[in-house]
Amino acid sequence: MVWVLYLRELRSALRERSIVVNGILLPIFLYPFLMWAMFTAMTFVEGQAEGFVSRVAVPDDDPLPGLVAALESRSDVRLESQHPVDSLDALLARGELDAVVRFASAADSPLLDNPTVELAFDRAETRSRRAAERVESVVDSLRAVRLSREAVALGLDTVSLQVFAMGTENVVTNRDAGRLIMAMMVPLFLTLMVALGCFIPAVDTTAGERERSTWETLWTTGVSRGSVVVAKYLLVATMGILAGVLNVVAISLTLGGVVAPLLGDRASELGVGLPLAAVPVMLAVAVLLALLFAALMMVLAAFARTFKEGQAMVTPAYYLALAPLLLGSSPDRGLTPALSLVPVANVTLGLKDAIMGRGDTGLLLTAFAVNAVLVVLCLLFARALVAREEVVTGNFEGSLWSWLRSRARGGAPTGARSNG
């Protein structure tokens, strides 16, 4: 009987345009669009920043021979000399100038007989930061020439002038850098898509049926309450799992068909791609999150009598999907013993570690167990709700929290309507 009810609910759900759009079409097309938009925007901003001509003002006389001439010789720097000296700081604050170069007086300079360059710029503005980098590059070049000339005068070569050398080595490979990008994006989008896939079906199978007046008809068929609830729960979980699996497919298509052509040679340099070992973890996370979100959202939506009420009541569970955004925002943060006890965030951090190739199997199993226990608790609570007449019939006017407060006070729920 559960299977028959499940197929009936599934057919009804697939006839709803909002469920098809949010549970099937959106996961397929959202990933390619978001990734295309993100990488296109990054490429555009990078190109814009490189193409900026920095507007630099040098109001003082040049005590550093060659600085003004070196700035004038650059095609990406334009010296602004038409502004009054006392207005330069205001122009910089308004974004009409990118940098102002001044020189400290000899009395204020910590270097005897040598000028000190004071550079003012706006760190919050990309083009101002780029202007500061260009000015610093010119100053560094002039310093190197000056030191080289002084070394020759003292009979030193440039190697002796350095006194000692320091070498650096970046141990991060391009493959690791590409995996880090995917580890930051995939868990967050996967969680949001699974939650979105459960959201509309959870509201539609409870509040939606009440609003369409098919809820009462369903209970008159003689089917047990448990069978009806299990069938509806399986439907919501199926739509969530479907959204998660479609996201996995969309990720593969996005990487191969959209992102790689946009990045060109840099795609192979970064090694953008999902390791095969992370795919089973990603599928398991999608299934577990779907079971959890389906249970939570159906419990919350059980008290709604209209679709609008259901959306308002289920929204707090959707916010739970944002937890990975807060806990997984740092690239260095992975799954720890303490974080393995935090529902939702623990499995997304475990997926992040799996993509990075640094997963701890014990912590990941702990995270799965925590969420599985939470699913069982939600189902037990849902079974207790099904036994309450005022909840099943929709007589109680209020949310889950109102119902819990009424039960805590004892006696009949205050929001229950009279049938007489």
XYZ file of C-alpha atoms in Angstrom:
420
model
C 0.000 0.000 0.000
C 2.882 2.377 0.775
C 4.298 1.745 -2.695
C 0.935 2.501 -4.346
C 0.579 5.716 -2.373
C 4.180 6.642 -3.138
C 3.621 6.255 -6.908
C 0.416 8.275 -6.650
C 2.245 11.067 -4.776
C 5.111 10.946 -7.277
C 2.764 11.295 -10.265
C 0.991 14.199 -8.573
C 4.299 15.887 -7.775
C 5.586 15.601 -11.334
C 2.436 17.372 -12.541
C 3.260 20.386 -10.362
C 5.265 22.935 -12.340
C 6.929 24.469 -9.256
C 8.216 21.051 -8.124
C 9.580 20.180 -11.554
C 11.282 23.573 -11.886
C 12.810 23.664 -8.390
C 13.544 19.940 -8.038
C 14.671 18.968 -11.524
C 15.315 21.853 -13.894
C 16.969 24.253 -11.462
C 19.652 21.764 -10.272
C 20.473 20.923 -13.891
C 20.790 24.447 -15.220
C 21.748 26.432 -12.098
C 25.252 24.925 -11.786
C 26.334 25.631 -15.377
C 24.861 29.123 -15.231
C 26.380 30.002 -11.846
C 29.811 28.686 -12.768
C 29.711 30.337 -16.179
C 28.627 33.622 -14.585
C 31.228 33.379 -11.814
C 34.214 32.589 -14.030
C 33.093 35.105 -16.648
C 32.819 37.773 -13.949
C 36.244 36.847 -12.548
C 37.816 37.022 -16.007
C 36.056 40.325 -16.734
C 37.126 41.910 -13.413
C 40.698 40.681 -13.852
C 40.792 42.097 -17.375
C 39.334 45.398 -16.204
C 41.883 45.664 -13.398
C 44.748 44.976 -15.802
C 43.430 47.518 -18.294
C 43.020 50.378 -15.826
C 45.175 53.452 -16.395
C 46.160 54.536 -12.890
C 45.615 58.209 -12.094
C 48.525 59.302 -9.902
C 49.296 62.753 -8.487
C 52.813 63.843 -7.449
C 52.321 67.339 -5.928
C 55.821 67.781 -4.434
C 59.068 68.466 -6.198
C 60.753 65.202 -7.084
C 63.704 64.632 -4.711
C 64.048 61.094 -6.069
C 65.678 61.554 -9.463
C 63.863 59.659 -12.170
C 60.641 58.819 -10.292
C 58.351 61.201 -12.167
C 60.028 60.369 -15.468
C 59.643 56.625 -14.810
C 55.960 57.048 -13.981
C 55.399 59.147 -17.118
C 57.050 56.482 -19.257
C 54.538 53.835 -18.221
C 51.509 53.416 -20.462
C 49.360 52.228 -17.528
C 50.016 55.344 -15.383
C 48.781 58.876 -16.019
C 50.112 61.755 -13.888
C 47.431 64.197 -12.769
C 48.923 67.657 -12.258
C 45.898 69.885 -12.844
C 44.359 69.485 -9.363
C 44.997 71.921 -6.464
C 47.319 70.418 -3.867
C 44.865 70.856 -0.996
C 42.146 68.920 -2.855
C 44.126 65.734 -3.531
C 43.032 63.844 -0.418
C 39.370 64.624 -1.117
C 39.754 63.492 -4.745
C 41.367 60.254 -3.550
C 38.527 59.638 -1.108
C 35.946 60.200 -3.874
C 37.735 57.822 -6.237
C 38.707 60.559 -8.705
C 42.377 59.798 -8.043
C 43.954 56.358 -7.528
C 47.122 57.318 -5.625
C 48.971 60.358 -4.302
C 52.771 60.304 -3.994
C 54.386 62.673 -1.526
C 57.880 62.934 -0.076
C 58.844 63.357 3.579
C 61.028 66.333 4.406
C 64.656 65.670 5.269
C 63.936 66.380 8.918
C 61.188 63.771 9.020
C 62.974 61.172 6.963
C 64.493 58.240 8.877
C 67.102 57.900 6.144
C 69.770 60.586 6.265
C 70.228 62.407 2.971
C 67.691 60.105 1.321
C 64.047 60.860 0.548
C 61.111 58.899 1.903
C 58.227 58.233 -0.466
C 54.798 58.416 1.163
C 52.104 56.711 -0.884
C 48.414 57.332 -0.196
C 45.817 55.023 -1.767
C 42.423 53.437 -1.043
C 42.834 49.771 -0.125
C 39.101 49.182 -0.588
C 39.302 50.051 -4.324
C 40.821 47.566 -6.767
C 42.142 50.175 -9.166
C 43.656 52.158 -6.257
C 45.463 49.041 -4.994
C 46.684 48.381 -8.519
C 47.975 51.986 -8.751
C 49.889 51.540 -5.476
C 51.471 48.335 -6.825
C 52.603 50.148 -9.969
C 54.141 53.057 -8.018
C 55.880 50.627 -5.638
C 57.227 48.730 -8.632
C 58.774 51.934 -10.006
C 60.250 52.853 -6.616
C 61.717 49.349 -6.223
C 63.325 49.598 -9.669
C 64.869 52.983 -8.822
C 66.109 51.619 -5.485
C 67.760 48.662 -7.219
C 69.505 50.977 -9.705
C 70.672 53.265 -6.899
C 72.031 50.368 -4.821
C 73.768 48.910 -7.823
C 75.446 52.249 -8.559
C 76.523 52.688 -4.937
C 77.881 49.142 -4.879
C 80.008 49.786 -7.945
C 81.335 52.982 -6.327
C 82.376 50.968 -3.260
C 83.880 48.202 -5.328
C 81.148 45.683 -4.528
C 79.290 43.525 -6.964
C 75.546 42.963 -6.751
C 76.003 39.467 -5.279
C 78.098 40.776 -2.390
C 75.591 43.567 -1.796
C 72.823 41.075 -1.042
C 74.816 39.694 1.959
C 72.589 36.629 2.107
C 69.903 35.112 -0.096
C 66.599 33.455 0.641
C 64.800 30.974 -1.577
C 61.096 30.126 -1.449
C 59.196 27.089 -2.662
C 55.422 26.838 -3.016
C 54.554 23.234 -2.190
C 50.934 23.576 -3.391
C 50.476 22.016 -6.803
C 48.109 23.328 -9.467
C 46.027 20.209 -8.906
C 45.638 21.046 -5.200
C 44.667 24.640 -6.035
C 41.959 23.411 -8.427
C 40.647 20.975 -5.833
C 40.454 23.761 -3.272
C 38.167 25.751 -5.577
C 35.871 22.752 -5.992
C 35.996 21.957 -2.247
C 34.759 25.455 -1.435
C 31.941 25.432 -3.998
C 30.546 21.886 -4.301
C 29.456 21.215 -0.661
C 27.651 24.540 -0.418
C 25.796 24.250 -3.727
C 24.997 20.586 -3.113
C 23.447 21.345 0.285
C 21.420 24.247 -1.053
C 20.127 22.227 -4.006
C 19.103 19.239 -1.850
C 17.286 21.575 0.566
C 15.598 23.334 -2.346
C 14.604 19.976 -3.825
C 12.843 19.020 -0.556
C 11.325 22.445 0.132
C 8.474 22.641 -2.376
C 7.427 18.934 -2.206
C 7.336 19.053 1.623
C 4.989 22.039 1.544
C 2.923 20.751 -1.370
C 2.253 17.279 0.082
C 0.936 18.732 3.362
C -0.263 22.323 3.205
C -0.800 22.139 -0.550
C -3.160 19.192 -0.205
C -5.105 20.978 2.541
C -5.394 24.067 0.357
C -6.666 21.986 -2.590
C -9.094 20.156 -0.244
C -7.617 16.773 -1.230
C -6.202 16.175 2.255
C -9.539 15.087 3.732
C -10.263 12.890 0.695
C -6.993 11.049 1.224
C -7.872 10.182 4.823
C -11.259 8.765 3.794
C -9.646 6.059 1.622
C -9.196 3.769 4.603
C -5.412 3.750 4.338
C -3.534 3.853 7.635
C -2.007 7.145 8.718
C 1.442 5.592 8.887
C 1.281 4.442 5.250
C 0.233 7.904 4.071
C 3.000 9.646 6.009
C 5.676 7.166 4.892
C 4.629 7.540 1.244
C 4.750 11.330 1.471
C 8.116 11.234 3.249
C 9.590 8.951 0.592
C 8.330 11.312 -2.103
C 9.946 14.380 -0.490
C 13.196 12.477 0.101
C 13.150 11.223 -3.501
C 12.849 14.765 -4.853
C 15.695 15.900 -2.605
C 17.903 12.975 -3.664
C 16.993 13.622 -7.298
C 18.042 17.260 -6.925
C 21.337 16.169 -5.323
C 22.113 13.538 -7.976
C 21.273 15.953 -10.776
C 23.674 18.385 -9.177
C 26.426 15.783 -9.346
C 25.716 15.310 -13.046
C 25.573 19.068 -13.546
C 28.955 19.443 -11.865
C 30.561 17.035 -14.332
C 28.932 18.710 -17.319
C 29.834 22.154 -16.013
C 33.475 21.324 -15.515
C 33.905 19.735 -18.916
C 31.573 21.815 -21.033
C 31.511 25.296 -19.547
C 34.378 26.056 -17.159
C 37.230 24.445 -19.107
C 36.600 26.449 -22.335
C 36.298 29.665 -20.305
C 39.583 29.120 -18.499
C 41.436 27.821 -21.547
C 44.947 26.664 -20.661
C 44.446 27.681 -17.038
C 41.897 24.873 -16.567
C 44.603 22.253 -17.057
C 47.064 24.336 -15.015
C 44.679 24.511 -12.064
C 43.593 20.905 -12.392
C 39.910 21.787 -11.906
C 38.047 18.516 -11.428
C 36.499 16.194 -8.869
C 38.515 13.183 -7.696
C 36.688 9.897 -8.273
C 37.137 8.970 -4.603
C 34.951 11.947 -3.625
C 32.001 10.943 -5.832
C 30.648 8.155 -3.527
C 30.984 10.511 -0.548
C 29.121 13.206 -2.455
C 26.275 10.834 -3.345
C 26.064 9.572 0.242
C 25.943 13.151 1.526
C 23.175 13.991 -0.960
C 21.068 11.013 0.192
C 21.614 11.686 3.895
C 20.841 15.396 3.591
C 17.709 14.614 1.575
C 16.449 12.237 4.279
C 17.171 14.830 6.974
C 15.689 17.851 5.201
C 12.608 15.848 4.146
C 11.916 14.819 7.750
C 12.524 18.320 9.180
C 10.487 20.138 6.562
C 7.532 17.751 6.715
C 7.357 18.091 10.498
C 7.320 21.884 10.198
C 4.849 21.920 7.274
C 2.419 19.546 8.997
C 0.877 22.498 10.861
C 0.299 24.686 7.802
C -3.128 24.890 6.204
C -2.140 26.917 3.149
C 0.843 26.807 0.842
C 1.853 30.305 1.965
C 1.818 29.264 5.620
C 3.851 26.191 4.763
C 6.558 28.225 3.067
C 6.862 30.475 6.128
C 7.034 27.518 8.531
C 9.578 25.517 6.523
C 11.943 28.426 5.831
C 13.896 27.963 9.150
C 14.901 24.460 8.016
C 16.122 25.922 4.727
C 18.359 28.311 6.676
C 20.059 25.233 8.153
C 21.532 24.662 4.700
C 23.478 27.899 5.100
C 25.524 26.462 7.985
C 28.285 25.210 5.649
C 28.681 28.772 4.398
C 29.711 29.862 7.895
C 31.677 26.844 9.120
C 33.319 25.954 5.811
C 34.250 29.453 4.689
C 37.903 29.038 5.699
C 39.986 26.939 3.283
C 42.015 25.601 6.214
C 39.006 24.390 8.188
C 38.185 20.731 7.859
C 36.240 18.136 9.789
C 37.347 17.936 13.426
C 36.049 15.757 16.294
C 34.007 18.693 17.618
C 32.601 19.719 14.216
C 31.729 16.089 13.411
C 28.907 16.453 15.976
C 27.305 19.480 14.222
C 24.508 18.251 11.903
C 24.578 19.230 8.225
C 27.821 21.180 8.541
C 29.694 17.992 9.520
C 28.864 16.037 6.346
C 29.559 19.043 4.115
C 32.942 19.527 5.785
C 33.554 15.779 5.338
C 32.757 16.155 1.633
C 35.116 19.119 1.465
C 37.907 16.993 2.991
C 37.141 14.142 0.572
C 37.519 16.482 -2.400
C 40.794 17.780 -0.964
C 41.986 14.198 -0.487
C 42.553 14.586 3.235
C 39.468 12.855 4.645
C 39.413 11.022 7.967
C 37.160 7.969 7.594
C 36.397 7.757 11.317
C 35.267 11.385 11.552
C 33.238 11.060 8.349
C 31.409 7.982 9.691
C 30.761 9.861 12.925
C 29.243 12.732 10.936
C 27.029 10.307 9.002
C 25.937 8.641 12.252
C 25.016 11.984 13.860
C 22.795 12.944 10.938
C 21.287 9.439 10.751
C 20.343 9.630 14.438
C 18.768 13.034 13.815
C 16.739 11.565 10.930
C 15.472 8.756 13.171
C 14.526 11.248 15.903
C 12.618 13.381 13.401
C 10.750 10.324 12.111
C 9.847 9.245 15.640
C 8.585 12.748 16.350
C 6.616 12.692 13.102
C 5.020 9.392 14.131
C 3.971 10.989 17.426
C 2.457 13.917 15.513
C 0.460 11.577 13.280
C -1.194 10.163 16.390
C -2.520 13.633 17.311
C -5.971 14.235 15.853
C -5.715 18.040 15.825
C -2.533 17.853 13.734
C -3.777 15.314 11.203
C -7.098 17.061 10.663
C -5.499 20.512 10.566
C -7.690 21.785 13.424
C -4.766 23.273 15.318
C -4.181 26.910 14.399
C -0.512 27.656 14.864
C 2.999 26.480 14.200
C 4.981 23.562 15.632
C 6.345 25.821 18.346
C 2.824 26.901 19.375
C 1.738 23.281 19.528
C 4.775 22.351 21.664
C 4.030 25.218 24.075
C 0.436 24.076 24.341
C 1.494 20.507 25.071
C 4.024 21.755 27.640
C 1.210 23.529 29.517
C -0.802 20.315 29.566
C -4.388 19.728 28.490
C -5.862 20.370 25.050
C -3.879 22.606 22.670
C -5.153 26.177 22.895
C -5.074 26.618 19.142
C -7.378 23.687 18.429
C -10.633 24.607 16.747
C -13.913 23.220 17.926
C -15.557 20.649 15.652
C -18.931 21.196 17.146
